[in-house]
Amino acid sequence: MPAPSAITRDKDDVALRLLKGAAKKSYEPVVDIDWEAPLADDKFFLPPQMSSLYGTDLWEQMSPQQRIDLSRHELANYLSMGIWFENMLNQSLLRGMIYSSPTSNSTFYELTELGDEARHMLMFGKAIRRIGVEPFWPKGRHARLVNAMPFLFRGPMLWIAALVGEEIFDALQRRILEDGENVQPLVHRLMRIHVTEEARHIQFARDGIRRDVGRLPSRTRWTLSNLHGLGAALYLKNFTRRGLYQRVGLDGAEAQRQARANKHFHGMLTFGFASLAQFLEEARLMGPVARRMWKRNHFL
């Protein structure tokens, strides 16, 4: 086991490298996105193949405009979830900093990431407003759960939560970038900015896991290896919320049923989780309970 001083040096070296990357390539969404540019009437807000209903009987019955409207609300749903998560991540990072040196490179990088995430929340909020729909915002018990999560995200659990929250969205965003012709230019630009900056965040979280996992007690490691499976049910539930379909005039219950049974949609979920699943396997953090939960919810 490396000495604490060696671990600290390694952490600071990684942080310094990422700080240099942030200095070379960061964005200011307020000025780096043309928020006044008109939206194209015939372009989707997500590639149609990414819709939860793509290929279902309901999809075949929908008009072209209804499909575009569904993609508009599904994008707003993704962005709303992104705001929730980045809010939780920032709270957790800030709480953890009270135990860190304010002069270390790792603290400097975490502060840089906080700034990135704050700009991302602003960018997502402006995008939702620009496309002309209401955000999907947590209420009641759901809101209390979102507010409680930052208290659970500590140490290695924070890094795993960061990857569960970031890597699945990152893979889906890269899929959006592959379909430049059918997607609104505003969405394409937004995804390009987020993918570029999120790559640093993912690298920092992966490094944190690699660094910490070997020093964990076996019981703690078992818990971490299985607790992240809860993310699978949360993702599926929020990706296929009934209100999403009701907004475009569909029967919410029937649309939800078809989406959750949609093999094409299951393929998109598996695609989104593939890179993270491989990393968790390599880090020996894919426990049997988590594996069953990801598989039951169609991510494996």
PDB file of C-alpha atoms in Angstrom:
ATOM      1  CA  MET A   1       0.000   0.000   0.000  1.00  0.00           C
ATOM      2  CA  PRO A   2       1.485   3.402  -0.954  1.00  0.00           C
ATOM      3  CA  ALA A   3       2.227   5.839   1.856  1.00  0.00           C
ATOM      4  CA  PRO A   4      -0.339   8.631   2.422  1.00  0.00           C
ATOM      5  CA  SER A   5       2.153  11.218   1.192  1.00  0.00           C
ATOM      6  CA  ALA A   6       2.602   9.284  -2.085  1.00  0.00           C
ATOM      7  CA  ILE A   7      -1.167   9.035  -2.532  1.00  0.00           C
ATOM      8  CA  THR A   8      -1.511  12.775  -1.924  1.00  0.00           C
ATOM      9  CA  ARG A   9       1.230  13.544  -4.455  1.00  0.00           C
ATOM     10  CA  ASP A  10      -0.408  11.327  -7.069  1.00  0.00           C
ATOM     11  CA  LYS A  11      -3.791  12.990  -6.476  1.00  0.00           C
ATOM     12  CA  ASP A  12      -2.233  16.432  -6.816  1.00  0.00           C
ATOM     13  CA  ASP A  13      -0.383  15.442 -10.002  1.00  0.00           C
ATOM     14  CA  VAL A  14      -3.627  14.330 -11.639  1.00  0.00           C
ATOM     15  CA  ALA A  15      -5.376  17.482 -10.457  1.00  0.00           C
ATOM     16  CA  LEU A  16      -2.605  19.694 -11.846  1.00  0.00           C
ATOM     17  CA  ARG A  17      -2.821  18.005 -15.236  1.00  0.00           C
ATOM     18  CA  LEU A  18      -6.582  18.525 -15.323  1.00  0.00           C
ATOM     19  CA  LEU A  19      -6.199  22.152 -14.222  1.00  0.00           C
ATOM     20  CA  LYS A  20      -3.912  22.764 -17.188  1.00  0.00           C
ATOM     21  CA  GLY A  21      -6.488  21.170 -19.463  1.00  0.00           C
ATOM     22  CA  ALA A  22      -9.232  23.371 -18.029  1.00  0.00           C
ATOM     23  CA  ALA A  23      -7.101  26.470 -18.627  1.00  0.00           C
ATOM     24  CA  LYS A  24      -6.699  25.507 -22.292  1.00  0.00           C
ATOM     25  CA  LYS A  25     -10.255  24.370 -23.041  1.00  0.00           C
ATOM     26  CA  SER A  26     -13.205  25.775 -21.105  1.00  0.00           C
ATOM     27  CA  TYR A  27     -16.357  27.584 -22.186  1.00  0.00           C
ATOM     28  CA  GLU A  28     -18.636  30.366 -21.031  1.00  0.00           C
ATOM     29  CA  PRO A  29     -22.091  29.265 -22.235  1.00  0.00           C
ATOM     30  CA  VAL A  30     -23.617  32.747 -21.896  1.00  0.00           C
ATOM     31  CA  VAL A  31     -21.432  33.959 -24.765  1.00  0.00           C
ATOM     32  CA  ASP A  32     -20.310  30.715 -26.445  1.00  0.00           C
ATOM     33  CA  ILE A  33     -23.846  29.736 -27.459  1.00  0.00           C
ATOM     34  CA  ASP A  34     -26.027  31.861 -29.743  1.00  0.00           C
ATOM     35  CA  TRP A  35     -29.191  31.873 -27.648  1.00  0.00           C
ATOM     36  CA  GLU A  36     -31.031  34.102 -30.126  1.00  0.00           C
ATOM     37  CA  ALA A  37     -30.553  31.809 -33.135  1.00  0.00           C
ATOM     38  CA  PRO A  38     -33.897  30.539 -34.488  1.00  0.00           C
ATOM     39  CA  LEU A  39     -34.902  26.937 -33.913  1.00  0.00           C
ATOM     40  CA  ALA A  40     -35.446  24.840 -37.030  1.00  0.00           C
ATOM     41  CA  ASP A  41     -39.057  23.683 -37.432  1.00  0.00           C
ATOM     42  CA  ASP A  42     -38.070  20.338 -38.986  1.00  0.00           C
ATOM     43  CA  LYS A  43     -35.223  19.261 -36.708  1.00  0.00           C
ATOM     44  CA  PHE A  44     -35.368  17.028 -33.659  1.00  0.00           C
ATOM     45  CA  PHE A  45     -34.107  17.955 -30.207  1.00  0.00           C
ATOM     46  CA  LEU A  46     -32.754  14.426 -29.778  1.00  0.00           C
ATOM     47  CA  PRO A  47     -32.019  11.948 -32.577  1.00  0.00           C
ATOM     48  CA  PRO A  48     -35.310  10.092 -33.144  1.00  0.00           C
ATOM     49  CA  GLN A  49     -33.550   6.776 -32.499  1.00  0.00           C
ATOM     50  CA  MET A  50     -32.882   7.954 -28.941  1.00  0.00           C
ATOM     51  CA  SER A  51     -36.544   8.430 -28.110  1.00  0.00           C
ATOM     52  CA  SER A  52     -37.905   6.002 -25.544  1.00  0.00           C
ATOM     53  CA  LEU A  53     -40.835   5.292 -27.879  1.00  0.00           C
ATOM     54  CA  TYR A  54     -38.871   4.874 -31.120  1.00  0.00           C
ATOM     55  CA  GLY A  55     -39.988   1.710 -32.908  1.00  0.00           C
ATOM     56  CA  THR A  56     -43.118   1.159 -30.790  1.00  0.00           C
ATOM     57  CA  ASP A  57     -46.712   1.037 -32.032  1.00  0.00           C
ATOM     58  CA  LEU A  58     -47.295   4.455 -30.489  1.00  0.00           C
ATOM     59  CA  TRP A  59     -44.336   5.908 -32.384  1.00  0.00           C
ATOM     60  CA  GLU A  60     -45.777   4.637 -35.662  1.00  0.00           C
ATOM     61  CA  GLN A  61     -49.088   6.348 -34.875  1.00  0.00           C
ATOM     62  CA  MET A  62     -47.529   9.725 -34.013  1.00  0.00           C
ATOM     63  CA  SER A  63     -47.338  12.563 -36.528  1.00  0.00           C
ATOM     64  CA  PRO A  64     -43.904  13.940 -37.513  1.00  0.00           C
ATOM     65  CA  GLN A  65     -44.570  17.081 -35.457  1.00  0.00           C
ATOM     66  CA  GLN A  66     -45.643  15.039 -32.454  1.00  0.00           C
ATOM     67  CA  ARG A  67     -42.380  13.076 -32.644  1.00  0.00           C
ATOM     68  CA  ILE A  68     -40.382  16.312 -32.720  1.00  0.00           C
ATOM     69  CA  ASP A  69     -42.378  17.626 -29.757  1.00  0.00           C
ATOM     70  CA  LEU A  70     -41.679  14.420 -27.838  1.00  0.00           C
ATOM     71  CA  SER A  71     -37.952  14.863 -28.505  1.00  0.00           C
ATOM     72  CA  ARG A  72     -38.245  18.443 -27.201  1.00  0.00           C
ATOM     73  CA  HIS A  73     -39.686  17.258 -23.891  1.00  0.00           C
ATOM     74  CA  GLU A  74     -37.319  14.291 -23.625  1.00  0.00           C
ATOM     75  CA  LEU A  75     -34.388  16.703 -24.024  1.00  0.00           C
ATOM     76  CA  ALA A  76     -35.861  18.941 -21.304  1.00  0.00           C
ATOM     77  CA  ASN A  77     -36.165  15.862 -19.095  1.00  0.00           C
ATOM     78  CA  TYR A  78     -32.504  14.900 -19.638  1.00  0.00           C
ATOM     79  CA  LEU A  79     -31.348  18.463 -18.949  1.00  0.00           C
ATOM     80  CA  SER A  80     -33.533  18.744 -15.843  1.00  0.00           C
ATOM     81  CA  MET A  81     -32.008  15.549 -14.466  1.00  0.00           C
ATOM     82  CA  GLY A  82     -28.572  16.944 -15.282  1.00  0.00           C
ATOM     83  CA  ILE A  83     -29.303  20.055 -13.204  1.00  0.00           C
ATOM     84  CA  TRP A  84     -30.468  17.944 -10.251  1.00  0.00           C
ATOM     85  CA  PHE A  85     -27.358  15.812 -10.338  1.00  0.00           C
ATOM     86  CA  GLU A  86     -24.860  18.634 -10.770  1.00  0.00           C
ATOM     87  CA  ASN A  87     -26.521  20.442  -7.882  1.00  0.00           C
ATOM     88  CA  MET A  88     -26.029  17.352  -5.701  1.00  0.00           C
ATOM     89  CA  LEU A  89     -22.437  16.900  -6.866  1.00  0.00           C
ATOM     90  CA  ASN A  90     -21.548  20.502  -6.075  1.00  0.00           C
ATOM     91  CA  GLN A  91     -23.016  20.220  -2.584  1.00  0.00           C
ATOM     92  CA  SER A  92     -20.990  17.064  -1.936  1.00  0.00           C
ATOM     93  CA  LEU A  93     -17.760  18.576  -3.250  1.00  0.00           C
ATOM     94  CA  LEU A  94     -18.180  21.656  -1.077  1.00  0.00           C
ATOM     95  CA  ARG A  95     -18.823  19.584   2.054  1.00  0.00           C
ATOM     96  CA  GLY A  96     -15.744  17.471   1.374  1.00  0.00           C
ATOM     97  CA  MET A  97     -13.489  20.493   0.934  1.00  0.00           C
ATOM     98  CA  ILE A  98     -13.735  21.391   4.609  1.00  0.00           C
ATOM     99  CA  TYR A  99     -11.447  18.393   5.258  1.00  0.00           C
ATOM    100  CA  SER A 100      -8.977  19.260   2.458  1.00  0.00           C
ATOM    101  CA  SER A 101      -6.108  21.704   2.264  1.00  0.00           C
ATOM    102  CA  PRO A 102      -7.246  24.953   0.609  1.00  0.00           C
ATOM    103  CA  THR A 103      -3.818  25.239  -1.044  1.00  0.00           C
ATOM    104  CA  SER A 104      -3.643  21.822  -2.742  1.00  0.00           C
ATOM    105  CA  ASN A 105      -3.964  21.276  -6.489  1.00  0.00           C
ATOM    106  CA  SER A 106      -6.786  18.809  -5.858  1.00  0.00           C
ATOM    107  CA  THR A 107      -8.799  21.481  -4.047  1.00  0.00           C
ATOM    108  CA  PHE A 108      -8.023  23.959  -6.835  1.00  0.00           C
ATOM    109  CA  TYR A 109      -9.311  21.419  -9.354  1.00  0.00           C
ATOM    110  CA  GLU A 110     -12.453  20.659  -7.341  1.00  0.00           C
ATOM    111  CA  LEU A 111     -13.176  24.401  -7.238  1.00  0.00           C
ATOM    112  CA  THR A 112     -12.670  24.517 -11.001  1.00  0.00           C
ATOM    113  CA  GLU A 113     -15.105  21.620 -11.406  1.00  0.00           C
ATOM    114  CA  LEU A 114     -17.617  23.430  -9.194  1.00  0.00           C
ATOM    115  CA  GLY A 115     -17.396  26.385 -11.565  1.00  0.00           C
ATOM    116  CA  ASP A 116     -17.854  24.102 -14.590  1.00  0.00           C
ATOM    117  CA  GLU A 117     -20.913  22.471 -13.047  1.00  0.00           C
ATOM    118  CA  ALA A 118     -22.449  25.821 -12.096  1.00  0.00           C
ATOM    119  CA  ARG A 119     -22.083  26.981 -15.708  1.00  0.00           C
ATOM    120  CA  HIS A 120     -23.550  23.705 -16.924  1.00  0.00           C
ATOM    121  CA  MET A 121     -26.623  24.194 -14.726  1.00  0.00           C
ATOM    122  CA  LEU A 122     -27.014  27.689 -16.144  1.00  0.00           C
ATOM    123  CA  MET A 123     -26.537  26.354 -19.679  1.00  0.00           C
ATOM    124  CA  PHE A 124     -29.126  23.595 -19.201  1.00  0.00           C
ATOM    125  CA  GLY A 125     -31.610  26.005 -17.646  1.00  0.00           C
ATOM    126  CA  LYS A 126     -31.219  28.506 -20.490  1.00  0.00           C
ATOM    127  CA  ALA A 127     -31.604  25.689 -23.028  1.00  0.00           C
ATOM    128  CA  ILE A 128     -34.845  24.474 -21.431  1.00  0.00           C
ATOM    129  CA  ARG A 129     -36.187  28.030 -21.468  1.00  0.00           C
ATOM    130  CA  ARG A 130     -35.057  28.543 -25.078  1.00  0.00           C
ATOM    131  CA  ILE A 131     -36.837  25.450 -26.396  1.00  0.00           C
ATOM    132  CA  GLY A 132     -40.012  26.690 -24.753  1.00  0.00           C
ATOM    133  CA  VAL A 133     -41.006  23.979 -22.272  1.00  0.00           C
ATOM    134  CA  GLU A 134     -41.224  23.596 -18.523  1.00  0.00           C
ATOM    135  CA  PRO A 135     -38.446  21.723 -16.689  1.00  0.00           C
ATOM    136  CA  PHE A 136     -39.174  18.425 -14.989  1.00  0.00           C
ATOM    137  CA  TRP A 137     -38.624  19.435 -11.387  1.00  0.00           C
ATOM    138  CA  PRO A 138     -38.653  17.217  -8.276  1.00  0.00           C
ATOM    139  CA  LYS A 139     -41.529  17.685  -5.870  1.00  0.00           C
ATOM    140  CA  GLY A 140     -42.560  16.344  -2.474  1.00  0.00           C
ATOM    141  CA  ARG A 141     -40.874  13.072  -1.516  1.00  0.00           C
ATOM    142  CA  HIS A 142     -38.782  13.138  -4.683  1.00  0.00           C
ATOM    143  CA  ALA A 143     -37.425  16.598  -3.821  1.00  0.00           C
ATOM    144  CA  ARG A 144     -36.560  15.456  -0.299  1.00  0.00           C
ATOM    145  CA  LEU A 145     -34.685  12.465  -1.730  1.00  0.00           C
ATOM    146  CA  VAL A 146     -32.680  14.689  -4.090  1.00  0.00           C
ATOM    147  CA  ASN A 147     -31.807  17.007  -1.194  1.00  0.00           C
ATOM    148  CA  ALA A 148     -30.733  14.085   1.011  1.00  0.00           C
ATOM    149  CA  MET A 149     -28.400  12.442  -1.509  1.00  0.00           C
ATOM    150  CA  PRO A 150     -25.458  14.890  -1.093  1.00  0.00           C
ATOM    151  CA  PHE A 151     -25.145  13.737   2.526  1.00  0.00           C
ATOM    152  CA  LEU A 152     -24.545  10.172   1.273  1.00  0.00           C
ATOM    153  CA  PHE A 153     -22.001  11.107  -1.387  1.00  0.00           C
ATOM    154  CA  ARG A 154     -18.736  11.028   0.561  1.00  0.00           C
ATOM    155  CA  GLY A 155     -15.304   9.643  -0.194  1.00  0.00           C
ATOM    156  CA  PRO A 156     -15.348   6.762  -2.706  1.00  0.00           C
ATOM    157  CA  MET A 157     -19.153   6.874  -2.809  1.00  0.00           C
ATOM    158  CA  LEU A 158     -18.896  10.390  -4.221  1.00  0.00           C
ATOM    159  CA  TRP A 159     -16.681   9.201  -7.068  1.00  0.00           C
ATOM    160  CA  ILE A 160     -18.983   6.296  -7.919  1.00  0.00           C
ATOM    161  CA  ALA A 161     -22.048   8.556  -7.772  1.00  0.00           C
ATOM    162  CA  ALA A 162     -20.263  11.056 -10.013  1.00  0.00           C
ATOM    163  CA  LEU A 163     -19.604   8.383 -12.624  1.00  0.00           C
ATOM    164  CA  VAL A 164     -23.161   7.008 -12.462  1.00  0.00           C
ATOM    165  CA  GLY A 165     -24.455  10.556 -12.901  1.00  0.00           C
ATOM    166  CA  GLU A 166     -21.996  11.609 -15.607  1.00  0.00           C
ATOM    167  CA  GLU A 167     -20.905   8.658 -17.724  1.00  0.00           C
ATOM    168  CA  ILE A 168     -24.349   7.496 -18.854  1.00  0.00           C
ATOM    169  CA  PHE A 169     -25.281  11.016 -19.916  1.00  0.00           C
ATOM    170  CA  ASP A 170     -21.867  11.438 -21.525  1.00  0.00           C
ATOM    171  CA  ALA A 171     -22.353   8.372 -23.724  1.00  0.00           C
ATOM    172  CA  LEU A 172     -25.829   9.535 -24.767  1.00  0.00           C
ATOM    173  CA  GLN A 173     -24.521  13.029 -25.502  1.00  0.00           C
ATOM    174  CA  ARG A 174     -21.827  11.592 -27.751  1.00  0.00           C
ATOM    175  CA  ARG A 175     -24.565   9.697 -29.576  1.00  0.00           C
ATOM    176  CA  ILE A 176     -26.369  13.028 -30.139  1.00  0.00           C
ATOM    177  CA  LEU A 177     -23.182  14.547 -31.583  1.00  0.00           C
ATOM    178  CA  GLU A 178     -23.001  11.723 -34.128  1.00  0.00           C
ATOM    179  CA  ASP A 179     -26.345  12.851 -35.594  1.00  0.00           C
ATOM    180  CA  GLY A 180     -25.620  16.457 -36.536  1.00  0.00           C
ATOM    181  CA  GLU A 181     -27.998  16.630 -39.498  1.00  0.00           C
ATOM    182  CA  ASN A 182     -31.261  15.783 -37.738  1.00  0.00           C
ATOM    183  CA  VAL A 183     -30.636  17.637 -34.464  1.00  0.00           C
ATOM    184  CA  GLN A 184     -31.136  21.308 -33.654  1.00  0.00           C
ATOM    185  CA  PRO A 185     -27.840  23.287 -33.951  1.00  0.00           C
ATOM    186  CA  LEU A 186     -28.428  24.685 -30.446  1.00  0.00           C
ATOM    187  CA  VAL A 187     -28.514  21.161 -29.002  1.00  0.00           C
ATOM    188  CA  HIS A 188     -25.428  20.119 -30.941  1.00  0.00           C
ATOM    189  CA  ARG A 189     -23.442  23.092 -29.603  1.00  0.00           C
ATOM    190  CA  LEU A 190     -24.639  22.505 -26.039  1.00  0.00           C
ATOM    191  CA  MET A 191     -23.603  18.847 -26.153  1.00  0.00           C
ATOM    192  CA  ARG A 192     -20.195  19.685 -27.619  1.00  0.00           C
ATOM    193  CA  ILE A 193     -19.454  22.034 -24.708  1.00  0.00           C
ATOM    194  CA  HIS A 194     -20.687  19.604 -22.073  1.00  0.00           C
ATOM    195  CA  VAL A 195     -18.846  16.573 -23.484  1.00  0.00           C
ATOM    196  CA  THR A 196     -15.564  18.504 -23.647  1.00  0.00           C
ATOM    197  CA  GLU A 197     -15.682  19.691 -20.036  1.00  0.00           C
ATOM    198  CA  GLU A 198     -17.280  16.563 -18.608  1.00  0.00           C
ATOM    199  CA  ALA A 199     -14.381  14.445 -19.874  1.00  0.00           C
ATOM    200  CA  ARG A 200     -12.164  16.054 -17.211  1.00  0.00           C
ATOM    201  CA  HIS A 201     -14.735  15.404 -14.488  1.00  0.00           C
ATOM    202  CA  ILE A 202     -15.007  11.740 -15.460  1.00  0.00           C
ATOM    203  CA  GLN A 203     -11.223  11.361 -15.464  1.00  0.00           C
ATOM    204  CA  PHE A 204     -10.973  12.917 -11.985  1.00  0.00           C
ATOM    205  CA  ALA A 205     -13.697  10.627 -10.586  1.00  0.00           C
ATOM    206  CA  ARG A 206     -12.159   7.508 -12.159  1.00  0.00           C
ATOM    207  CA  ASP A 207      -8.782   8.429 -10.707  1.00  0.00           C
ATOM    208  CA  GLY A 208     -10.379   8.859  -7.288  1.00  0.00           C
ATOM    209  CA  ILE A 209     -11.859   5.374  -7.447  1.00  0.00           C
ATOM    210  CA  ARG A 210      -8.615   3.747  -8.634  1.00  0.00           C
ATOM    211  CA  ARG A 211      -6.719   5.509  -5.861  1.00  0.00           C
ATOM    212  CA  ASP A 212      -9.131   4.728  -3.011  1.00  0.00           C
ATOM    213  CA  VAL A 213     -10.606   1.334  -3.792  1.00  0.00           C
ATOM    214  CA  GLY A 214      -7.576  -0.730  -2.747  1.00  0.00           C
ATOM    215  CA  ARG A 215      -7.571   0.814   0.744  1.00  0.00           C
ATOM    216  CA  LEU A 216     -11.226   0.115   1.525  1.00  0.00           C
ATOM    217  CA  PRO A 217     -12.290  -2.400   4.210  1.00  0.00           C
ATOM    218  CA  SER A 218     -13.987  -5.413   2.631  1.00  0.00           C
ATOM    219  CA  ARG A 219     -17.408  -4.561   4.086  1.00  0.00           C
ATOM    220  CA  THR A 220     -17.253  -0.980   2.766  1.00  0.00           C
ATOM    221  CA  ARG A 221     -16.141  -2.216  -0.632  1.00  0.00           C
ATOM    222  CA  TRP A 222     -19.023  -4.702  -0.785  1.00  0.00           C
ATOM    223  CA  THR A 223     -21.495  -1.915   0.054  1.00  0.00           C
ATOM    224  CA  LEU A 224     -20.074   0.416  -2.591  1.00  0.00           C
ATOM    225  CA  SER A 225     -20.028  -2.397  -5.144  1.00  0.00           C
ATOM    226  CA  ASN A 226     -23.759  -2.926  -4.770  1.00  0.00           C
ATOM    227  CA  LEU A 227     -25.262   0.398  -3.724  1.00  0.00           C
ATOM    228  CA  HIS A 228     -24.730   2.029  -7.124  1.00  0.00           C
ATOM    229  CA  GLY A 229     -27.297  -0.393  -8.567  1.00  0.00           C
ATOM    230  CA  LEU A 230     -29.991   1.897  -7.167  1.00  0.00           C
ATOM    231  CA  GLY A 231     -29.117   4.279  -9.978  1.00  0.00           C
ATOM    232  CA  ALA A 232     -30.569   1.870 -12.540  1.00  0.00           C
ATOM    233  CA  ALA A 233     -34.123   2.096 -11.175  1.00  0.00           C
ATOM    234  CA  LEU A 234     -33.869   5.866 -10.759  1.00  0.00           C
ATOM    235  CA  TYR A 235     -32.752   6.314 -14.349  1.00  0.00           C
ATOM    236  CA  LEU A 236     -35.468   4.109 -15.833  1.00  0.00           C
ATOM    237  CA  LYS A 237     -38.158   5.732 -13.712  1.00  0.00           C
ATOM    238  CA  ASN A 238     -37.158   9.254 -14.713  1.00  0.00           C
ATOM    239  CA  PHE A 239     -36.449   8.492 -18.378  1.00  0.00           C
ATOM    240  CA  THR A 240     -39.991   7.118 -18.782  1.00  0.00           C
ATOM    241  CA  ARG A 241     -42.076   9.375 -16.525  1.00  0.00           C
ATOM    242  CA  ARG A 242     -45.781   9.493 -17.469  1.00  0.00           C
ATOM    243  CA  GLY A 243     -45.909  13.284 -17.500  1.00  0.00           C
ATOM    244  CA  LEU A 244     -43.369  13.300 -20.312  1.00  0.00           C
ATOM    245  CA  TYR A 245     -45.790  11.541 -22.649  1.00  0.00           C
ATOM    246  CA  GLN A 246     -48.869  13.368 -21.433  1.00  0.00           C
ATOM    247  CA  ARG A 247     -47.286  16.655 -22.513  1.00  0.00           C
ATOM    248  CA  VAL A 248     -47.522  15.584 -26.159  1.00  0.00           C
ATOM    249  CA  GLY A 249     -51.084  14.284 -25.911  1.00  0.00           C
ATOM    250  CA  LEU A 250     -50.373  10.594 -25.347  1.00  0.00           C
ATOM    251  CA  ASP A 251     -51.898   8.246 -22.795  1.00  0.00           C
ATOM    252  CA  GLY A 252     -49.195   8.458 -20.120  1.00  0.00           C
ATOM    253  CA  ALA A 253     -49.694   4.980 -18.682  1.00  0.00           C
ATOM    254  CA  GLU A 254     -49.760   3.241 -22.068  1.00  0.00           C
ATOM    255  CA  ALA A 255     -46.766   5.222 -23.372  1.00  0.00           C
ATOM    256  CA  GLN A 256     -44.812   4.384 -20.234  1.00  0.00           C
ATOM    257  CA  ARG A 257     -45.696   0.687 -20.630  1.00  0.00           C
ATOM    258  CA  GLN A 258     -44.556   0.610 -24.261  1.00  0.00           C
ATOM    259  CA  ALA A 259     -41.364   2.563 -23.512  1.00  0.00           C
ATOM    260  CA  ARG A 260     -40.333   0.239 -20.692  1.00  0.00           C
ATOM    261  CA  ALA A 261     -40.959  -2.800 -22.885  1.00  0.00           C
ATOM    262  CA  ASN A 262     -39.208  -1.252 -25.909  1.00  0.00           C
ATOM    263  CA  LYS A 263     -36.237  -3.385 -26.971  1.00  0.00           C
ATOM    264  CA  HIS A 264     -34.793  -0.523 -29.010  1.00  0.00           C
ATOM    265  CA  PHE A 265     -34.850   1.736 -25.951  1.00  0.00           C
ATOM    266  CA  HIS A 266     -33.258  -1.027 -23.884  1.00  0.00           C
ATOM    267  CA  GLY A 267     -30.427  -1.013 -26.433  1.00  0.00           C
ATOM    268  CA  MET A 268     -29.888   2.716 -25.885  1.00  0.00           C
ATOM    269  CA  LEU A 269     -29.719   2.185 -22.114  1.00  0.00           C
ATOM    270  CA  THR A 270     -27.187  -0.622 -22.544  1.00  0.00           C
ATOM    271  CA  PHE A 271     -25.147   1.582 -24.873  1.00  0.00           C
ATOM    272  CA  GLY A 272     -25.174   4.407 -22.318  1.00  0.00           C
ATOM    273  CA  PHE A 273     -23.981   2.156 -19.496  1.00  0.00           C
ATOM    274  CA  ALA A 274     -21.405   0.094 -21.430  1.00  0.00           C
ATOM    275  CA  SER A 275     -18.281   2.175 -20.711  1.00  0.00           C
ATOM    276  CA  LEU A 276     -19.110   2.595 -17.021  1.00  0.00           C
ATOM    277  CA  ALA A 277     -19.993  -1.095 -16.671  1.00  0.00           C
ATOM    278  CA  GLN A 278     -16.592  -2.037 -18.087  1.00  0.00           C
ATOM    279  CA  PHE A 279     -14.806   0.324 -15.683  1.00  0.00           C
ATOM    280  CA  LEU A 280     -16.718  -0.989 -12.654  1.00  0.00           C
ATOM    281  CA  GLU A 281     -15.848  -4.559 -13.663  1.00  0.00           C
ATOM    282  CA  GLU A 282     -12.163  -3.668 -14.005  1.00  0.00           C
ATOM    283  CA  ALA A 283     -12.197  -1.915 -10.610  1.00  0.00           C
ATOM    284  CA  ARG A 284     -13.963  -4.966  -9.087  1.00  0.00           C
ATOM    285  CA  LEU A 285     -16.880  -2.754  -8.066  1.00  0.00           C
ATOM    286  CA  MET A 286     -19.711  -4.523  -9.880  1.00  0.00           C
ATOM    287  CA  GLY A 287     -21.319  -6.464  -7.059  1.00  0.00           C
ATOM    288  CA  PRO A 288     -23.927  -9.197  -7.580  1.00  0.00           C
ATOM    289  CA  VAL A 289     -26.819  -7.089  -6.260  1.00  0.00           C
ATOM    290  CA  ALA A 290     -25.871  -4.105  -8.423  1.00  0.00           C
ATOM    291  CA  ARG A 291     -25.465  -6.362 -11.458  1.00  0.00           C
ATOM    292  CA  ARG A 292     -28.989  -7.723 -11.018  1.00  0.00           C
ATOM    293  CA  MET A 293     -30.412  -4.214 -10.620  1.00  0.00           C
ATOM    294  CA  TRP A 294     -28.696  -2.835 -13.727  1.00  0.00           C
ATOM    295  CA  LYS A 295     -29.761  -5.911 -15.691  1.00  0.00           C
ATOM    296  CA  ARG A 296     -33.353  -5.833 -14.433  1.00  0.00           C
ATOM    297  CA  ASN A 297     -33.641  -2.228 -15.610  1.00  0.00           C
ATOM    298  CA  HIS A 298     -32.147  -3.025 -19.052  1.00  0.00           C
ATOM    299  CA  PHE A 299     -28.725  -1.390 -18.677  1.00  0.00           C
ATOM    300  CA  LEU A 300     -26.962  -4.760 -18.910  1.00  0.00           C
TER     301      LEU A 300
END
